mmCIF file of C-alpha atoms in Angstrom:
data_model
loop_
_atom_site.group_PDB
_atom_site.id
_atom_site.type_symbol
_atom_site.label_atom_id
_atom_site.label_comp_id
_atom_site.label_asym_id
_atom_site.label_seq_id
_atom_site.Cartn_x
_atom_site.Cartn_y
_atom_site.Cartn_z
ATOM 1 C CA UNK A 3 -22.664 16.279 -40.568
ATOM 2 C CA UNK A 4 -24.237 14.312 -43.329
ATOM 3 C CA UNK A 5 -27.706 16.081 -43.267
ATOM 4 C CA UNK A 6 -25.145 19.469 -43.787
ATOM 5 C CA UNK A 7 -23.571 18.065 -46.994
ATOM 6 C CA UNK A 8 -27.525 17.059 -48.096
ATOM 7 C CA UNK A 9 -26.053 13.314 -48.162
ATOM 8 C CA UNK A 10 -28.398 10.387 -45.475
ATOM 9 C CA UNK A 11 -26.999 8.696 -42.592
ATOM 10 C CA UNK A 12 -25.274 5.671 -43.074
ATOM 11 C CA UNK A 13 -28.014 2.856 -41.553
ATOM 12 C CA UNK A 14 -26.169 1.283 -38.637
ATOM 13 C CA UNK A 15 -27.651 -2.794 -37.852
ATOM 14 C CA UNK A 16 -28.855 -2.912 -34.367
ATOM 15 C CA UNK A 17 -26.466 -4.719 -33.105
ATOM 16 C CA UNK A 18 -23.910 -2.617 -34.239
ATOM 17 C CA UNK A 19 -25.325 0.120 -32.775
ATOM 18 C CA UNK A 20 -25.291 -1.860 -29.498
ATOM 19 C CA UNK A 21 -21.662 -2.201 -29.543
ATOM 20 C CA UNK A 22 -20.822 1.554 -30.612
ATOM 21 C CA UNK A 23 -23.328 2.193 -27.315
ATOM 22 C CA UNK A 24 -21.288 -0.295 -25.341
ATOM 23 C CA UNK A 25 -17.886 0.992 -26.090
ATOM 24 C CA UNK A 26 -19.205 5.045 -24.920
ATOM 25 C CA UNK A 27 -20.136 3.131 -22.026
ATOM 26 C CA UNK A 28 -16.866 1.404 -21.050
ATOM 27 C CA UNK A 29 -15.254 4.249 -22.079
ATOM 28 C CA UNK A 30 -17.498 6.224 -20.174
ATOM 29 C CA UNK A 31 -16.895 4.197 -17.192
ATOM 30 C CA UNK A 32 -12.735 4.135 -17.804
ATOM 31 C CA UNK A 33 -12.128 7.908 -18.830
ATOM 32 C CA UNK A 34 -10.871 8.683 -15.736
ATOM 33 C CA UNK A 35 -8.692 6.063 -14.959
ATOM 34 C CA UNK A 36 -4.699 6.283 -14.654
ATOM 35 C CA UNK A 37 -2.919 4.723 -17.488
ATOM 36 C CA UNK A 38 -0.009 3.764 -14.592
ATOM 37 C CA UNK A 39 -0.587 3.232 -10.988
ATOM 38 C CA UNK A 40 2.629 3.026 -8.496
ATOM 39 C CA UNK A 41 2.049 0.494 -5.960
ATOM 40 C CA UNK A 42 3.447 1.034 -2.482
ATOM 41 C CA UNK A 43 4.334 -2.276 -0.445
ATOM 42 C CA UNK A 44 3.911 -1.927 3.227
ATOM 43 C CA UNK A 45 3.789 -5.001 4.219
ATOM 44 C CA UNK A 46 7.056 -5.138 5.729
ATOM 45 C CA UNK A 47 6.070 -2.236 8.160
ATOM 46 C CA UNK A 48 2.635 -1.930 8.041
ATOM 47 C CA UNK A 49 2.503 -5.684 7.870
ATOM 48 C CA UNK A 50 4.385 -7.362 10.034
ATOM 49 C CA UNK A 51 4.244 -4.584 13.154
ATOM 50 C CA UNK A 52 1.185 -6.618 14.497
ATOM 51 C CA UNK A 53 2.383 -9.801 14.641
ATOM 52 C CA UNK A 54 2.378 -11.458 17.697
ATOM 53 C CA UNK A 55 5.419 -13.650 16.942
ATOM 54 C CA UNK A 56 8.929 -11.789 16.439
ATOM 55 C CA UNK A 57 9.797 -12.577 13.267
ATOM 56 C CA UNK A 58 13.696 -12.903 12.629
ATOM 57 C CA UNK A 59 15.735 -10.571 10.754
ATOM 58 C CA UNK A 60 17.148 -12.509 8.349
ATOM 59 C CA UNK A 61 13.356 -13.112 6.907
ATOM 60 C CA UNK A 62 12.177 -9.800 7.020
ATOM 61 C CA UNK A 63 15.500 -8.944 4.564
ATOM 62 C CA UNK A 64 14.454 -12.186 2.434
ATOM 63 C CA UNK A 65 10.829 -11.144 2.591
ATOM 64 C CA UNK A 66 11.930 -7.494 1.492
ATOM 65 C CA UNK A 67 14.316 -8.497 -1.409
ATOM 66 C CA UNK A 68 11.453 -10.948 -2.718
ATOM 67 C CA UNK A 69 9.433 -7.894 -2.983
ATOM 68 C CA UNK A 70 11.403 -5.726 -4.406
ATOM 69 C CA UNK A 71 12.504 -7.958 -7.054
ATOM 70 C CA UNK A 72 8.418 -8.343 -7.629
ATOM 71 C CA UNK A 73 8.962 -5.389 -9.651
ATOM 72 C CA UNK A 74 7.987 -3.132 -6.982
ATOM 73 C CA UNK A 75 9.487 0.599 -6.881
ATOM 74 C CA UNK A 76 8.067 1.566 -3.375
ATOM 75 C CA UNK A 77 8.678 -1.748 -0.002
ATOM 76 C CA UNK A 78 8.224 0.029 3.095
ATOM 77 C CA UNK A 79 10.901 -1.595 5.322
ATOM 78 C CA UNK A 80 10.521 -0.657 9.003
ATOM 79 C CA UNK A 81 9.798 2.085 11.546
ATOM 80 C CA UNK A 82 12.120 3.976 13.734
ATOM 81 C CA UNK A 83 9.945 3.597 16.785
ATOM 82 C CA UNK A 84 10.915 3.072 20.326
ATOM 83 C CA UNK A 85 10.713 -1.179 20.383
ATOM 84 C CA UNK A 86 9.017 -0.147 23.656
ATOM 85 C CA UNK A 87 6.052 0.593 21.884
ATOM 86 C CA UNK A 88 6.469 -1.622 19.077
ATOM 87 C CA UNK A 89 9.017 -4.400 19.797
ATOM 88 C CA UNK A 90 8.639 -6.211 15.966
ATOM 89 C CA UNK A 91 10.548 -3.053 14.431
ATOM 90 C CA UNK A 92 13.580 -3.276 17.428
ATOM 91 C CA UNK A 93 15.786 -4.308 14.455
ATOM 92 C CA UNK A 94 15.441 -1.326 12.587
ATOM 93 C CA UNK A 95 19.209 -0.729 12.133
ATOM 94 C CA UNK A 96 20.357 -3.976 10.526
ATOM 95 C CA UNK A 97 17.535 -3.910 8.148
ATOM 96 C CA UNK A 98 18.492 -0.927 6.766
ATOM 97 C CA UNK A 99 21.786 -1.456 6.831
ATOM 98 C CA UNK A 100 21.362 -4.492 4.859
ATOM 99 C CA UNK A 101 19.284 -2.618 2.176
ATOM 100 C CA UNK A 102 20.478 -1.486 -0.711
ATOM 101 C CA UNK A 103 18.871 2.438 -0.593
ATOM 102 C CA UNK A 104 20.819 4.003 -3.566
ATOM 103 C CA UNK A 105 19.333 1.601 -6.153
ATOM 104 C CA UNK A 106 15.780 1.627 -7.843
ATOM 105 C CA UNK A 107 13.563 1.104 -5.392
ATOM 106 C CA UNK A 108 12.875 3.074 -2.544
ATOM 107 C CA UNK A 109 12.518 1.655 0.883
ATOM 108 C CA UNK A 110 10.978 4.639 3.118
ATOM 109 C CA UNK A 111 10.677 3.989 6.655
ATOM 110 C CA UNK A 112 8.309 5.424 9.176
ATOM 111 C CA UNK A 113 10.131 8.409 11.643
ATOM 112 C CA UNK A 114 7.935 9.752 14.533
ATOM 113 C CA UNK A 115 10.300 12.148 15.977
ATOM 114 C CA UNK A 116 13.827 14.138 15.027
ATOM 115 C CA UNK A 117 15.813 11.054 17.350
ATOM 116 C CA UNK A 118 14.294 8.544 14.895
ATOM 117 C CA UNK A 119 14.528 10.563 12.271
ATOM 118 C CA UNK A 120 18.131 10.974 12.938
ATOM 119 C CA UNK A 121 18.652 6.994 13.409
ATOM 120 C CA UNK A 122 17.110 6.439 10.129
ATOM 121 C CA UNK A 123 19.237 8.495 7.983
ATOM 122 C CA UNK A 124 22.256 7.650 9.974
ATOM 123 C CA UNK A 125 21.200 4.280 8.973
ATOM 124 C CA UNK A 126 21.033 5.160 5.342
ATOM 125 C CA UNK A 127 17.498 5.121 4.806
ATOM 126 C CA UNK A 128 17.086 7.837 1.591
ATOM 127 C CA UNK A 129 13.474 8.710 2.417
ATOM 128 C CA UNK A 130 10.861 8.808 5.513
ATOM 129 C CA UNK A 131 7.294 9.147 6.858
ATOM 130 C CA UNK A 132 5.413 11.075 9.012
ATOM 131 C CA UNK A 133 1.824 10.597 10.485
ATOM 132 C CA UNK A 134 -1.211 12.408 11.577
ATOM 133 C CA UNK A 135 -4.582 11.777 12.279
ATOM 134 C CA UNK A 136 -7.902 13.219 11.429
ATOM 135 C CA UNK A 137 -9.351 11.962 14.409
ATOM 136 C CA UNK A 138 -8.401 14.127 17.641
ATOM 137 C CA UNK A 139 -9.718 11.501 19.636
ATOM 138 C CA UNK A 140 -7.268 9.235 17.658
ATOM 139 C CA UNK A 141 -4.345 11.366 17.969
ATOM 140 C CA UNK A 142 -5.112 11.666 21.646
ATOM 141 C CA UNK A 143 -5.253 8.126 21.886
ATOM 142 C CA UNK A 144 -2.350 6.976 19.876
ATOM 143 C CA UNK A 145 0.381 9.331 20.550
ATOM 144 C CA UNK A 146 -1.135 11.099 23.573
ATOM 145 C CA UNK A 147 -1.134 14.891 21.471
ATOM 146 C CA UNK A 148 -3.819 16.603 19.689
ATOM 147 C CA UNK A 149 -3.959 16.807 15.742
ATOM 148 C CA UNK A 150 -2.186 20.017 15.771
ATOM 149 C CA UNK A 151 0.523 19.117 18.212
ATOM 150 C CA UNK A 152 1.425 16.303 16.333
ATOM 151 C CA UNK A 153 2.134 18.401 13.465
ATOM 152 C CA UNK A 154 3.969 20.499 15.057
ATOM 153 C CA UNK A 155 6.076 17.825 16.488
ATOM 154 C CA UNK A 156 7.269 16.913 12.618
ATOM 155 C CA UNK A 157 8.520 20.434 12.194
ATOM 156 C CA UNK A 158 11.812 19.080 13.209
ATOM 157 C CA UNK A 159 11.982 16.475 11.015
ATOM 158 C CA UNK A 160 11.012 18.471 8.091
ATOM 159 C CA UNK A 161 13.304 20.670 8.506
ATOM 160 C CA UNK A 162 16.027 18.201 8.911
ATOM 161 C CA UNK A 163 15.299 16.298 6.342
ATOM 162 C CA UNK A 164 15.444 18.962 3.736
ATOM 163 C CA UNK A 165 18.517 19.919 4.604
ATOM 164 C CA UNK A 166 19.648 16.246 4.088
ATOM 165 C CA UNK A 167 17.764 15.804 0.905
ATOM 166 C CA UNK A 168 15.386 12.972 2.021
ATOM 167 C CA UNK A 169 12.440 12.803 0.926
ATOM 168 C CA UNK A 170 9.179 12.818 3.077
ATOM 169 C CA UNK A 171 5.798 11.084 2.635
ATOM 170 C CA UNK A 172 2.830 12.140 5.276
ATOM 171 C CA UNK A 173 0.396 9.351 6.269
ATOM 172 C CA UNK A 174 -3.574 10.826 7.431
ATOM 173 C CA UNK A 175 -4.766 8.044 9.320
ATOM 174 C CA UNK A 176 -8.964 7.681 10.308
ATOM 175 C CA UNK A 177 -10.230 9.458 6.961
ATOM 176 C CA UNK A 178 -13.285 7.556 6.597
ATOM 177 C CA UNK A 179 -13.830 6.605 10.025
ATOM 178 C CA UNK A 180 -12.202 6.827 13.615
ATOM 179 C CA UNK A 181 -12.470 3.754 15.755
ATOM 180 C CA UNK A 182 -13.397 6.505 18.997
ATOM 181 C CA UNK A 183 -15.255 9.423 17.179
ATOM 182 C CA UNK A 184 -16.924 7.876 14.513
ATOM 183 C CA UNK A 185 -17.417 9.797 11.439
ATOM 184 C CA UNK A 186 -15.075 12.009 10.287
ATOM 185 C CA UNK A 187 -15.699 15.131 8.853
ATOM 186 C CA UNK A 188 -13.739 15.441 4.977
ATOM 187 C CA UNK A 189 -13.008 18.857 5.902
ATOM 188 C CA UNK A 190 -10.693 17.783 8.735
ATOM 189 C CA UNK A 191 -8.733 15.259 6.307
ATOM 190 C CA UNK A 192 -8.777 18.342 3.791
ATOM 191 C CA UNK A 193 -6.831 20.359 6.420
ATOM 192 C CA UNK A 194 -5.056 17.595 7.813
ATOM 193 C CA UNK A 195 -3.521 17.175 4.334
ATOM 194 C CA UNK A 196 -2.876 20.514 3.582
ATOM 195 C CA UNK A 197 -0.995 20.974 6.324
ATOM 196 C CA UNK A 198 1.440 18.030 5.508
ATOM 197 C CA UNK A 199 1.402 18.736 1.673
ATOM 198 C CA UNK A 200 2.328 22.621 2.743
ATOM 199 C CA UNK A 201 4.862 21.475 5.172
ATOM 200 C CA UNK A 202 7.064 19.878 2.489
ATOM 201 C CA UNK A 203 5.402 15.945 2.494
ATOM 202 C CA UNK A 204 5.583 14.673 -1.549
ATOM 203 C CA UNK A 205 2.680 12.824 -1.209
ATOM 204 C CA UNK A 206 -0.373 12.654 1.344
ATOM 205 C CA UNK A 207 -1.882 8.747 1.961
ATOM 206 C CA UNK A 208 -4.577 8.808 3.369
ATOM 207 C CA UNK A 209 -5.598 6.196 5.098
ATOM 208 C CA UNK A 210 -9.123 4.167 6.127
ATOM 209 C CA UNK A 211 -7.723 2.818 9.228
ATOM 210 C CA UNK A 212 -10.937 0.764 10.325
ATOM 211 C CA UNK A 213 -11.645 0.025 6.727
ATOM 212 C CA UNK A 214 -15.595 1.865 7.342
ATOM 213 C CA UNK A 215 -15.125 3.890 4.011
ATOM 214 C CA UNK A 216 -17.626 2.891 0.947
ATOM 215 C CA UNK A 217 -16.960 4.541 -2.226
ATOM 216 C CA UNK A 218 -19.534 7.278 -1.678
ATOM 217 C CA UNK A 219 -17.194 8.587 1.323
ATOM 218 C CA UNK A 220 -14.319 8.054 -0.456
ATOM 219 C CA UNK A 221 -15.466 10.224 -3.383
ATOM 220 C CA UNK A 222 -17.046 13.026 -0.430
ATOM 221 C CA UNK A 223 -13.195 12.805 0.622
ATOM 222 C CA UNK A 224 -11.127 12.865 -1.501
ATOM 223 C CA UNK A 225 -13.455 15.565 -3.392
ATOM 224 C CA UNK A 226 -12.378 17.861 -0.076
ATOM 225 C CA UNK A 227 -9.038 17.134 -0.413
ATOM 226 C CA UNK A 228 -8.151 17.731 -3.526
ATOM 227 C CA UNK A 229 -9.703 21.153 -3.673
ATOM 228 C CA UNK A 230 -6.512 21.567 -1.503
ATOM 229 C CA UNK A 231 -3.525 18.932 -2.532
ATOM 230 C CA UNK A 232 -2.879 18.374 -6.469
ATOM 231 C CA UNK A 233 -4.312 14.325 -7.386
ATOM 232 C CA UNK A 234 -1.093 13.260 -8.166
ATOM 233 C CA UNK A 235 0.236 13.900 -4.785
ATOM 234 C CA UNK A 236 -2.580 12.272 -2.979
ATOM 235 C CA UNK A 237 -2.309 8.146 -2.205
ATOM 236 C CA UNK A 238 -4.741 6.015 -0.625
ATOM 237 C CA UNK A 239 -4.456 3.385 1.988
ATOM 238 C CA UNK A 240 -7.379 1.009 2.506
ATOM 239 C CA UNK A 241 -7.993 -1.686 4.725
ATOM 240 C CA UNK A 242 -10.613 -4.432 4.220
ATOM 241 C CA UNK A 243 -12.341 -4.991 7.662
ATOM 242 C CA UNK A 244 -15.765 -4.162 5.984
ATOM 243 C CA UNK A 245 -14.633 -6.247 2.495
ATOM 244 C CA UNK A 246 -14.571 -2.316 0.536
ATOM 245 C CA UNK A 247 -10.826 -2.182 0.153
ATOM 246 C CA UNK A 248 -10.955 -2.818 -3.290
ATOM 247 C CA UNK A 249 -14.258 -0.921 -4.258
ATOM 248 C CA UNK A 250 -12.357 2.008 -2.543
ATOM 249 C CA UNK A 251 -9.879 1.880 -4.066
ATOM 250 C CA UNK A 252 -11.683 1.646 -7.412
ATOM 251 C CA UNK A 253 -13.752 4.713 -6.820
ATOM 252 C CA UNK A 254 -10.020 6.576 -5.792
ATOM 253 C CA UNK A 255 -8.920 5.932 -9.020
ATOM 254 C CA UNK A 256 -11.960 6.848 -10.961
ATOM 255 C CA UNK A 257 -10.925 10.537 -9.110
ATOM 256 C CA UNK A 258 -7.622 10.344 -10.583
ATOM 257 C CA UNK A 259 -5.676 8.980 -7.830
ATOM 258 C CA UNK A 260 -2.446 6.970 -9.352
ATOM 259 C CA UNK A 261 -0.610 5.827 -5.724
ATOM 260 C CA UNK A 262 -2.067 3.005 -3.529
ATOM 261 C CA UNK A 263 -0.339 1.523 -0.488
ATOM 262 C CA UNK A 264 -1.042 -2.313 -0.029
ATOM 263 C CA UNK A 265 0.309 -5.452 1.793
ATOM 264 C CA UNK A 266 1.051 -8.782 0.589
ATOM 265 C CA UNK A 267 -0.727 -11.319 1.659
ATOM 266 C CA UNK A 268 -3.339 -9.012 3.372
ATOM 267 C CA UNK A 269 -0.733 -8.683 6.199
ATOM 268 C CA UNK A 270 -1.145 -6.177 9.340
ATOM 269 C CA UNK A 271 -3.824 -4.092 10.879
ATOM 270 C CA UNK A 272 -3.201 -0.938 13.858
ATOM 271 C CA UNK A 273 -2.428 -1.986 17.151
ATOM 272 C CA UNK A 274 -3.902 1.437 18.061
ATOM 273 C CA UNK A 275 -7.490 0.851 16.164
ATOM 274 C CA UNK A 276 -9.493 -1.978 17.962
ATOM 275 C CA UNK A 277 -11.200 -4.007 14.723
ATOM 276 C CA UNK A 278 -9.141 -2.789 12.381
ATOM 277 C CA UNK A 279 -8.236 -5.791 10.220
ATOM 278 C CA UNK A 280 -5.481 -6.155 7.602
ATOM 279 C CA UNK A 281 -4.622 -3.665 4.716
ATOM 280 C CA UNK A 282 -5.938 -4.710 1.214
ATOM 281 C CA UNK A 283 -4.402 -7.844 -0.125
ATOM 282 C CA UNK A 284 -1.434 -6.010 -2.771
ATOM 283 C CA UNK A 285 -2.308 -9.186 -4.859
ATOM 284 C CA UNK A 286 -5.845 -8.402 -5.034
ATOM 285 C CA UNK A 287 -5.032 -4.716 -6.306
ATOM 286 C CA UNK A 288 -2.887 -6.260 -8.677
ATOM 287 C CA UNK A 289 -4.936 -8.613 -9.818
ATOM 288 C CA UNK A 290 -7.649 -5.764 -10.112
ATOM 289 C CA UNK A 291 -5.439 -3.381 -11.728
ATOM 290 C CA UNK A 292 -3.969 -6.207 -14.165
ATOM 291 C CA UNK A 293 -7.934 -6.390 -15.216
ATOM 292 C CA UNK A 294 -8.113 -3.061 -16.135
ATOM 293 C CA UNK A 295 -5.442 -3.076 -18.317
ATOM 294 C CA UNK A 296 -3.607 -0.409 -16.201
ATOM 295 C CA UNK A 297 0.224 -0.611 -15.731
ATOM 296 C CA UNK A 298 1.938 -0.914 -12.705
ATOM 297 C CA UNK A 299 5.309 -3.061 -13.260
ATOM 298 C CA UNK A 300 5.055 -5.882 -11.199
ATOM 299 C CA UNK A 301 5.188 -9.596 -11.745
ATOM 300 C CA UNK A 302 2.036 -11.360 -10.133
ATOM 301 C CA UNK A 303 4.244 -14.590 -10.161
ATOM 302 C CA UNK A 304 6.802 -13.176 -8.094
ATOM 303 C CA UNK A 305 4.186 -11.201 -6.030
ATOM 304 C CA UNK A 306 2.604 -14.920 -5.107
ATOM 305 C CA UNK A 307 6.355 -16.271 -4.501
ATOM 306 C CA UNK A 308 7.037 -13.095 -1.749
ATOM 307 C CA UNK A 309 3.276 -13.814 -0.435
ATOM 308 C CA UNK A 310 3.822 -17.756 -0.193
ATOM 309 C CA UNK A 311 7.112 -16.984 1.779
ATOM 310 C CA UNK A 312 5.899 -14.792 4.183
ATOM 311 C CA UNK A 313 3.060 -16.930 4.925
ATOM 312 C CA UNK A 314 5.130 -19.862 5.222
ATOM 313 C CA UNK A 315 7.378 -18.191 7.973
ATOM 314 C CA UNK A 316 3.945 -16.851 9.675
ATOM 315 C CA UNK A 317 2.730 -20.522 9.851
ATOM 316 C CA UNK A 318 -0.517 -19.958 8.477
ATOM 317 C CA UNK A 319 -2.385 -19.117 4.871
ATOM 318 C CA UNK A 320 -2.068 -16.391 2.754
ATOM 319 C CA UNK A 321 -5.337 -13.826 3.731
ATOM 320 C CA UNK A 322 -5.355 -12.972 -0.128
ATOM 321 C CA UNK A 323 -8.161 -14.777 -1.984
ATOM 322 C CA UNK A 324 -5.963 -14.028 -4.802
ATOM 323 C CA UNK A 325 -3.191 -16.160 -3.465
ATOM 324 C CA UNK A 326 -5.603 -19.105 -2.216
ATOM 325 C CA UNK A 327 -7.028 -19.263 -5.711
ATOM 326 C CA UNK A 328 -3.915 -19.188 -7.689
ATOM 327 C CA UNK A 329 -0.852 -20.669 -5.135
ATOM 328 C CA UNK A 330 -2.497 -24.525 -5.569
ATOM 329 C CA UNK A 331 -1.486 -24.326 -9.197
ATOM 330 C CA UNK A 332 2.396 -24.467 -8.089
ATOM 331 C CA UNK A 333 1.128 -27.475 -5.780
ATOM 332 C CA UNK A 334 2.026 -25.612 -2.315
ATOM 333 C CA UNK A 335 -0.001 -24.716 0.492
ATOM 334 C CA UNK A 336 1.018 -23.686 3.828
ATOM 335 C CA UNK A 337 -1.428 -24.560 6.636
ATOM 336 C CA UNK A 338 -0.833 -24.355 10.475
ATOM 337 C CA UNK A 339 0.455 -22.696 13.590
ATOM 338 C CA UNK A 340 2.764 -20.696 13.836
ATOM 339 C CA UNK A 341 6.449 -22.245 13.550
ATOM 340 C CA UNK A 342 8.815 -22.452 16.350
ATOM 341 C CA UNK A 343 11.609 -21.558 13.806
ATOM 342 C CA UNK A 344 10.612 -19.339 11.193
ATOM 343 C CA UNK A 345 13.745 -19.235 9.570
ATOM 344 C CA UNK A 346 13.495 -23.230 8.896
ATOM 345 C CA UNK A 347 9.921 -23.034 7.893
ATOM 346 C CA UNK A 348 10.924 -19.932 5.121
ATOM 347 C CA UNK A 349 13.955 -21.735 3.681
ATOM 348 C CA UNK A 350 12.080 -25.489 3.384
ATOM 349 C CA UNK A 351 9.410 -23.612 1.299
ATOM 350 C CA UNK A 352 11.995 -21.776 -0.707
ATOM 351 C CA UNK A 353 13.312 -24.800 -1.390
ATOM 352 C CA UNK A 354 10.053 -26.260 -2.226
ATOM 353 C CA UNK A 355 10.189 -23.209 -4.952
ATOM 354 C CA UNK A 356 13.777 -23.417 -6.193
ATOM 355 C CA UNK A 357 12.885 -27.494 -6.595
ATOM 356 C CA UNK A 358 9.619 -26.836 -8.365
ATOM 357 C CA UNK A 359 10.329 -25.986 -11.897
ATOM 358 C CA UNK A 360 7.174 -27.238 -13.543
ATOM 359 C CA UNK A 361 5.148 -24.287 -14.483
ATOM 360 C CA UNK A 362 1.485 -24.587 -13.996
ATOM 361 C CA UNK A 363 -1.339 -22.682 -16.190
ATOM 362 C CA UNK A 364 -4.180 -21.754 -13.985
ATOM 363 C CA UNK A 365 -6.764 -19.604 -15.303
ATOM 364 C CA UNK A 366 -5.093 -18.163 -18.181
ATOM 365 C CA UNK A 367 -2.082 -17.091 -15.806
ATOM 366 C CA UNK A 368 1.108 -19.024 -15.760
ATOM 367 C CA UNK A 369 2.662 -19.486 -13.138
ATOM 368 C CA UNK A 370 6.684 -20.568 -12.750
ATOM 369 C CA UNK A 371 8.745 -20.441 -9.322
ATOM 370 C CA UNK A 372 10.901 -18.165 -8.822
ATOM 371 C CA UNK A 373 14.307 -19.910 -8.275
ATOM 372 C CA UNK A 374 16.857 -17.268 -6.415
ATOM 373 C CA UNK A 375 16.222 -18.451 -2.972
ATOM 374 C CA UNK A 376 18.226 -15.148 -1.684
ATOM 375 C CA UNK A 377 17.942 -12.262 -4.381
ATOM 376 C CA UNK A 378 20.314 -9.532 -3.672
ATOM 377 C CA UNK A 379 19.032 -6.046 -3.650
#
């Protein structure tokens, strides 16, 4: 340009030309990224189906409301499944009926058949999910059915629920690894997803079960799927058993992927995938997102108040480093077995909370307890 107009260069210093090459670089690096990210909280579900210990009912709804006054659009609340298989979720009905589904956030709930389909809407729930696998040998394993039968099986549902207006999200599980076949082909989770998306699910998660993935097969992935399902439909759900969660989830978002599913405290795992540990900490992802200046709505202090509640009616610490690092600034920490009563062991911390009202600067985050021991939602 100035060698056009016959004028010279302007003569950069060197170490100004080291920052203009550092800047192309981050920006480089951040191009890509979503300016907004929408969180999705399973931990409720996803989180608590696991635990060995039935947790009460009154907790869940306190450890619900705590989350979705985090700031939170999406909590996962519970699954219509047959407490045969999966006793934790038995009180399905009075959660939801406690719930307030008509307000801002959304509290989906997982449906495996019309019957619980049926049960859930009945029970007011406004929206629901479905699940496949891209793993036969997974599908075989954990609902006795091959990938395409399972499918098939949802037809019922989907058809249902459009008539009723709900809306329904589709869960892949095994896409970076199946805990019985190994490697999984990204072709499979391409069709796998396609197949949902085409049915009538809003948005595909797809979901590292075993927590194998690394970013490279993340990219190889999600690079298949979304030459089939647009990027703004597509949501990922990681677990950490390998400690990738949150470089995963990184290189999803550097592919344009805005919707991540995580779990306070780093709660849950599958009971049908031997190793599998706990989903990614949601106050790591946070924390993580926070750094990269991109926008998500929630409060990290309430996020650590919902994390140190739950923990303190598990009887045991928070699995989020996040938590450990930052909860000893508000001068609690919850050690130990689990408690006999949960209910007591919840409502002495929240009182702990609703007493504390010293706020604490740790690391250039402050940090104040959050005082309504029993939001309403």
């Amino acid at each position: 340009f100035f060698f056009f107009f016959g004028c010279s260069p302007p003569l950069l210093a060197a170490a100004e030309v080291q920052v203009v090459a550092s800047t192309m670089r981050f920006r480089h690096l951040v191009r890509n990224l979503p300016r907004a990210v929408k969180i999705v909280e399973v931990g409720p579900r996803d989180g608590l189906q696991n635990e060995r210990f039935l947790v009460p009912t009154r907790v869940k709804l306190q450890f619900i409301k705590r989350l979705a006054h985090t700031g939170l659009k999406v909590v996962e609340a519970t699954s219509f499944v047959s407490p045969k298989w999966v006793p934790q979720m038995a009180d399905h009905i009075q959660i939801m009926e406690a719930l307030d589904t008509q307000g801002p956030v959304s509290f989906p709930v997982l449906t495996p058949n019309l019957r619980g389909y049926q049960a859930a809407v009945q029970a007011g729930a406004r929206e629901v999910a479905i699940f496949g696998a891209a793993s036969e040998a997974f599908s075989k394993k954990n609902i006795n059915c091959s990938i395409d039968e399972s499918i098939e099986r949802f037809q019922d549902v989907m058809n249902a629920a459009k008539e009723d207006g709900v809306r329904v999200r589709g869960y892949v599980s095994c896409v970076l690894g199946c805990p019985y076949q190994g490697k999984i082909d990204p072709s499979e989770v391409a069709r796998v997803a396609k197949k949902l998306y085409d049915m009538g699910c809003y948005e595909i998660s797809l979901g590292d079960t075993i927590g194998a993935g690394t970013p490279a097969t993340m990219w190889r992935m999600l690079d298949a799927v979304l030459d089939h399902v647009k990027v703004e439909h597509v949501a990922v759900h990681c677990h950490d058993t390998y400690g990738q969660a949150l470089s995963n989830i990184l290189a999803a978002l550097q592919m344009g992927i805005s919707v991540v599913d995580s779990s306070v405290s780093a709660l849950g795992g599958c009971p049908y995938a031997e190793g599998a540990s706990g989903n990614v900490a949601t106050e790591e992802v946070l924390y993580m997102l926070n750094g990269l200046g991109i926008e998500t709505g929630v409060d990290m202090e309430l996020l650590l108040d919902a994390s140190a509640f739950i923990s303190a009616a598990l009887g045991r610490n928070s699995q989020s480093k996040v938590t450990r690092a930052l909860l000893p600034a508000l001068g609690r920490h919850v050690t130990g077995s689990p408690p006999a009563d949960p209910e007591a062991t919840a409502a002495s911390v929240c009182g702990d909370i609703a007493l504390g009202n010293k706020p604490a600067q740790r690391q250039g985050l402050l940090l104040q307890p959050h005082v309504d021991c029993e939001p309403s939602v």
